[in-house]
Short mmCIF file of C-alpha atoms in Angstrom, two decimals:
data_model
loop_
_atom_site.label_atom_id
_atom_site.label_comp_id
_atom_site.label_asym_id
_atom_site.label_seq_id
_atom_site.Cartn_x
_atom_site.Cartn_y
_atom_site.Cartn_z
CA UNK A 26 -40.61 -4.13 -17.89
CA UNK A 27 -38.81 -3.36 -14.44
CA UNK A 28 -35.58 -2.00 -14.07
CA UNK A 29 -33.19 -3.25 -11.49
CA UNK A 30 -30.32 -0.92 -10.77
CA UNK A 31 -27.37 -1.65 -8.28
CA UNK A 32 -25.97 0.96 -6.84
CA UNK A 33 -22.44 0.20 -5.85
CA UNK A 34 -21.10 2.68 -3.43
CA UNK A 35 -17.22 2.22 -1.74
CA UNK A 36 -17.17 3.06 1.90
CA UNK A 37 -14.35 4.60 3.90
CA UNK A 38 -13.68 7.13 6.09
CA UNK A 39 -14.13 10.77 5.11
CA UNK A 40 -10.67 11.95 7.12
CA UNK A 41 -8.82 8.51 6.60
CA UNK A 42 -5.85 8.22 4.39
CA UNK A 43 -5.23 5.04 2.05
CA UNK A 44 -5.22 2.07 3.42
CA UNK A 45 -3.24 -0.72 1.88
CA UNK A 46 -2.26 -4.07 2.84
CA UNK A 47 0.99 -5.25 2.21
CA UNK A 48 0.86 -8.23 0.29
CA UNK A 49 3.47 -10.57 -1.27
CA UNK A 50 6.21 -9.01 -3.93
CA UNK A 51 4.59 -11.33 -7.06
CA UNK A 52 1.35 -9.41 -7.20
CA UNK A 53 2.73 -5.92 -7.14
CA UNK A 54 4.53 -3.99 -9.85
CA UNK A 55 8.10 -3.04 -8.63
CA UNK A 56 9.35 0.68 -7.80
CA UNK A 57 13.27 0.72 -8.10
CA UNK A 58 13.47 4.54 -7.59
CA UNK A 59 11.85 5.35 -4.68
CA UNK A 60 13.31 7.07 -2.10
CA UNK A 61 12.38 5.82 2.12
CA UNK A 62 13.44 8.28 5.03
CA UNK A 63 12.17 7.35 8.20
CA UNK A 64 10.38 11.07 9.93
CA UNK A 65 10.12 9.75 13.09
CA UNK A 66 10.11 6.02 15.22
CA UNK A 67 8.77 5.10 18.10
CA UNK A 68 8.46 1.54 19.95
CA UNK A 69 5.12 0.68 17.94
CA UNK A 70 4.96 2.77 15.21
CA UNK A 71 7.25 4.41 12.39
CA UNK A 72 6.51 7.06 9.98
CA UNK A 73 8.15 7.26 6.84
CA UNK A 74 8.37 9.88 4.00
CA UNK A 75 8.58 8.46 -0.27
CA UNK A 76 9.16 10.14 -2.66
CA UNK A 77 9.47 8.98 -6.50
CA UNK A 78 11.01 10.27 -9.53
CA UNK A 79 8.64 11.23 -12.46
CA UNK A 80 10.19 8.42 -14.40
CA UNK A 81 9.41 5.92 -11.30
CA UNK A 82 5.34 7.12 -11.96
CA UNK A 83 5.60 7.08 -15.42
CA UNK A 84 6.50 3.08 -15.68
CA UNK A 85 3.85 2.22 -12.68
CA UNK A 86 1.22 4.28 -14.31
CA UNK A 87 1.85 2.53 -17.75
CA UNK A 88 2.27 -0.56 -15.94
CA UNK A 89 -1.46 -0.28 -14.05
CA UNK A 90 -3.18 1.20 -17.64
CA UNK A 91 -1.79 -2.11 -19.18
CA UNK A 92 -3.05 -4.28 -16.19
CA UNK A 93 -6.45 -2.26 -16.30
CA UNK A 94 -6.62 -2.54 -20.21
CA UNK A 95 -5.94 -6.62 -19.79
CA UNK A 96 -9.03 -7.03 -17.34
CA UNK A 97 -11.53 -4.15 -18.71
CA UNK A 98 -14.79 -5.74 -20.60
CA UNK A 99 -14.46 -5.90 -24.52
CA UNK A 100 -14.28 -2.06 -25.71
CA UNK A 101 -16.48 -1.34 -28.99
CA UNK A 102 -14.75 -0.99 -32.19
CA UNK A 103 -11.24 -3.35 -31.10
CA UNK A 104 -11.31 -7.03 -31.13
CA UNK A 105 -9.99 -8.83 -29.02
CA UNK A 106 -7.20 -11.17 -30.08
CA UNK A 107 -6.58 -14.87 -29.18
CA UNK A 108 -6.03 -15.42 -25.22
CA UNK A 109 -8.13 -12.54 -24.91
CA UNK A 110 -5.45 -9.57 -25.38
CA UNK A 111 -7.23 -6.20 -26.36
CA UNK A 112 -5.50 -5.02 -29.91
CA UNK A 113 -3.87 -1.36 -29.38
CA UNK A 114 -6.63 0.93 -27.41
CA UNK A 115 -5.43 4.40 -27.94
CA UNK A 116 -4.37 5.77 -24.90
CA UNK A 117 -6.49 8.43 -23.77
CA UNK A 118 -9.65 6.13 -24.95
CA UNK A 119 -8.74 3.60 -22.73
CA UNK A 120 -8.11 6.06 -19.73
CA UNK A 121 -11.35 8.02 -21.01
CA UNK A 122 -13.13 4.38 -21.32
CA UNK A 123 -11.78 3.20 -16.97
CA UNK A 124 -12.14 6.70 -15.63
CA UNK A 125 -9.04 9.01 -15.10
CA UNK A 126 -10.21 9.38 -11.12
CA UNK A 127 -10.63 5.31 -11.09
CA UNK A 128 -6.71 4.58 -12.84
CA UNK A 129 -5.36 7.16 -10.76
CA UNK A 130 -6.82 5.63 -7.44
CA UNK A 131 -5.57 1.92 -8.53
CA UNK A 132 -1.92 3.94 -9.41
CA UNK A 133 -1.67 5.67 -6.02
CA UNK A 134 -2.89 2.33 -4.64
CA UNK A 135 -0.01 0.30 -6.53
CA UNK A 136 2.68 2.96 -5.45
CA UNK A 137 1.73 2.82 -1.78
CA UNK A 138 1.95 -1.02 -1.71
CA UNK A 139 4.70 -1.82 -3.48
CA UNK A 140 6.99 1.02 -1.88
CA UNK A 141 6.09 -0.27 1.77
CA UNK A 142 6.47 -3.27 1.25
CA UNK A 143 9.76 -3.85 -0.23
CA UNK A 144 10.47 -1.58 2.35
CA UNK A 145 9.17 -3.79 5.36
CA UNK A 146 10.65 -6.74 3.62
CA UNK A 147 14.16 -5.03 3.18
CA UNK A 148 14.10 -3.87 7.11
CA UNK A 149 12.52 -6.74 8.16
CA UNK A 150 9.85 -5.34 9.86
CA UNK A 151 6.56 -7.20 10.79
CA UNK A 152 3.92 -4.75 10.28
CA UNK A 153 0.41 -5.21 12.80
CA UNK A 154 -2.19 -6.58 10.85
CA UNK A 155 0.38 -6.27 7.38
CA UNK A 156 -1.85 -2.76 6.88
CA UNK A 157 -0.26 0.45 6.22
CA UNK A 158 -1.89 3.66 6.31
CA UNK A 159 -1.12 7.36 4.78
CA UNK A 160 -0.94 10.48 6.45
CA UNK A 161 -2.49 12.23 3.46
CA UNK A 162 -6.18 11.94 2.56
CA UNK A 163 -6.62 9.28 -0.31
CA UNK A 164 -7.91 12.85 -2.08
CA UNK A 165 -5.17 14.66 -1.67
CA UNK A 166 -2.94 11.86 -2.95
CA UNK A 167 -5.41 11.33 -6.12
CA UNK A 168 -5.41 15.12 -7.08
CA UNK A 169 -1.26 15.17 -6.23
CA UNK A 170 -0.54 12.48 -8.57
CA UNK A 171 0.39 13.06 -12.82
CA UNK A 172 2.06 10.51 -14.54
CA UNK A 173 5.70 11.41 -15.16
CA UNK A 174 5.67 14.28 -12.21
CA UNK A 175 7.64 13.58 -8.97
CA UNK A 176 5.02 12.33 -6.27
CA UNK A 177 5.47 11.73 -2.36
CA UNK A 178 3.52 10.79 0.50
CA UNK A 179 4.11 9.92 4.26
CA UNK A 180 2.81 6.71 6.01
CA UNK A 181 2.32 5.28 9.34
CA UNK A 182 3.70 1.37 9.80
CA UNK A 183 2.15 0.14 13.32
CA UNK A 184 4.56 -2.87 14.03
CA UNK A 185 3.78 -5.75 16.29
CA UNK A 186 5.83 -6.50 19.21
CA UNK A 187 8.48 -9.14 17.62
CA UNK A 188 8.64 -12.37 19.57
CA UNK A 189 12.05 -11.79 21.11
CA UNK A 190 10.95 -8.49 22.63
CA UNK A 191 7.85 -10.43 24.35
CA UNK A 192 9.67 -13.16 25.48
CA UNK A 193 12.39 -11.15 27.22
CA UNK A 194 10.03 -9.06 28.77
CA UNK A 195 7.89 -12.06 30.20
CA UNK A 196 11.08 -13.35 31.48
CA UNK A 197 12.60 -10.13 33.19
CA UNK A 198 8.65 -9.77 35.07
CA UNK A 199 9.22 -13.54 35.82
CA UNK A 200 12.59 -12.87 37.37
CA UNK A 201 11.66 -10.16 38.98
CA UNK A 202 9.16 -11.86 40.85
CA UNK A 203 10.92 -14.38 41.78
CA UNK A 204 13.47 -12.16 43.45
CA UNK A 205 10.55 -10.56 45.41
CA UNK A 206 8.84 -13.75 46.55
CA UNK A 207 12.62 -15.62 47.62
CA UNK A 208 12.13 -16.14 51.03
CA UNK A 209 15.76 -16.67 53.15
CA UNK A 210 15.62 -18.78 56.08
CA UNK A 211 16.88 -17.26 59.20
CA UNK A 212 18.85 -19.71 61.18
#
């Protein structure tokens, strides 16, 4: 009998921080209490600092266990009840059963995504490519994280030249040149 293993194996950069995308506000679980201060801003790019209240990780935590829970194959010894809800998985089963590393990653994802982008959407700010990135290795932010401790991390938002900006610089080089190129007849 052969064996056919797949080995599934995530790639990313070794000195990259998370990556997320910002994606629309129906998909993500909310963060009321998170606090945005912008570190520094330049034309292109502006880095921001958020931090959350224990309580804040507590709820997405729960929130993301839940959402795991709801999508995890069935788990030996709990039935699964009509429309395919899992009865009550003790807690620490169910985190023992997905992998405390693996919940944690998808929590730090969540966090990172739904901060920055109610914050983009509240500041109106079109972000290049609608990626965000962290300053912070995504190992750093793993091992940082316990639900129901304060957590914070620092991200980069590259923004995209808005269409106003473009257009009134294409017109002040088009003025400009036609300044240069006016010819005055000499009578």
């Amino acid at each position: 009998m052969r064996r056919v293993q797949h080995v599934l194996k995530t790639v990313s950069a070794v000195d990259s921080g998370v990556e997320v995308s910002i994606t629309e506000p129906e998909d993500l679980i909310t963060v009321k209490d998170a606090k945005i201060v912008v570190e520094s801003q330049d034309e292109d790019k502006i880095q921001v600092r958020v931090d959350l209240t224990g309580d804040a990780t507590q709820r997405v935590f729960d929130k993301v266990l839940t959402n795991l829970a709801r999508s995890a194959p069935p788990i030996p010894g709990f039935r699964r009840e009509k429309g395919g809800k899992t009865t009550k998985v003790p807690r620490d089963f169910l985190i023992q059963i997905l992998g405390e590393e693996r919940v944690t990653k998808f929590v730090v994802q969540e966090i990172v995504s739904s901060t920055l982008t109610d914050y983009t959407k509240k500041e109106g700010l079109n972000v290049k490519d609608k990626k965000v990135t962290t300053t912070q290795k995504a190992e750093e932010l793993r091992k940082s994280f316990y639900p129901g401790n304060e957590f914070g991390f620092s991200a980069v938002l590259e923004l995209e030249k808005s269409e106003v900006e473009e257009s009134e610089t294409e017109t002040s080089s088009s003025s400009s040149s036609d300044e240069e190129n006016d010819e005055v007849p000499v009578s």
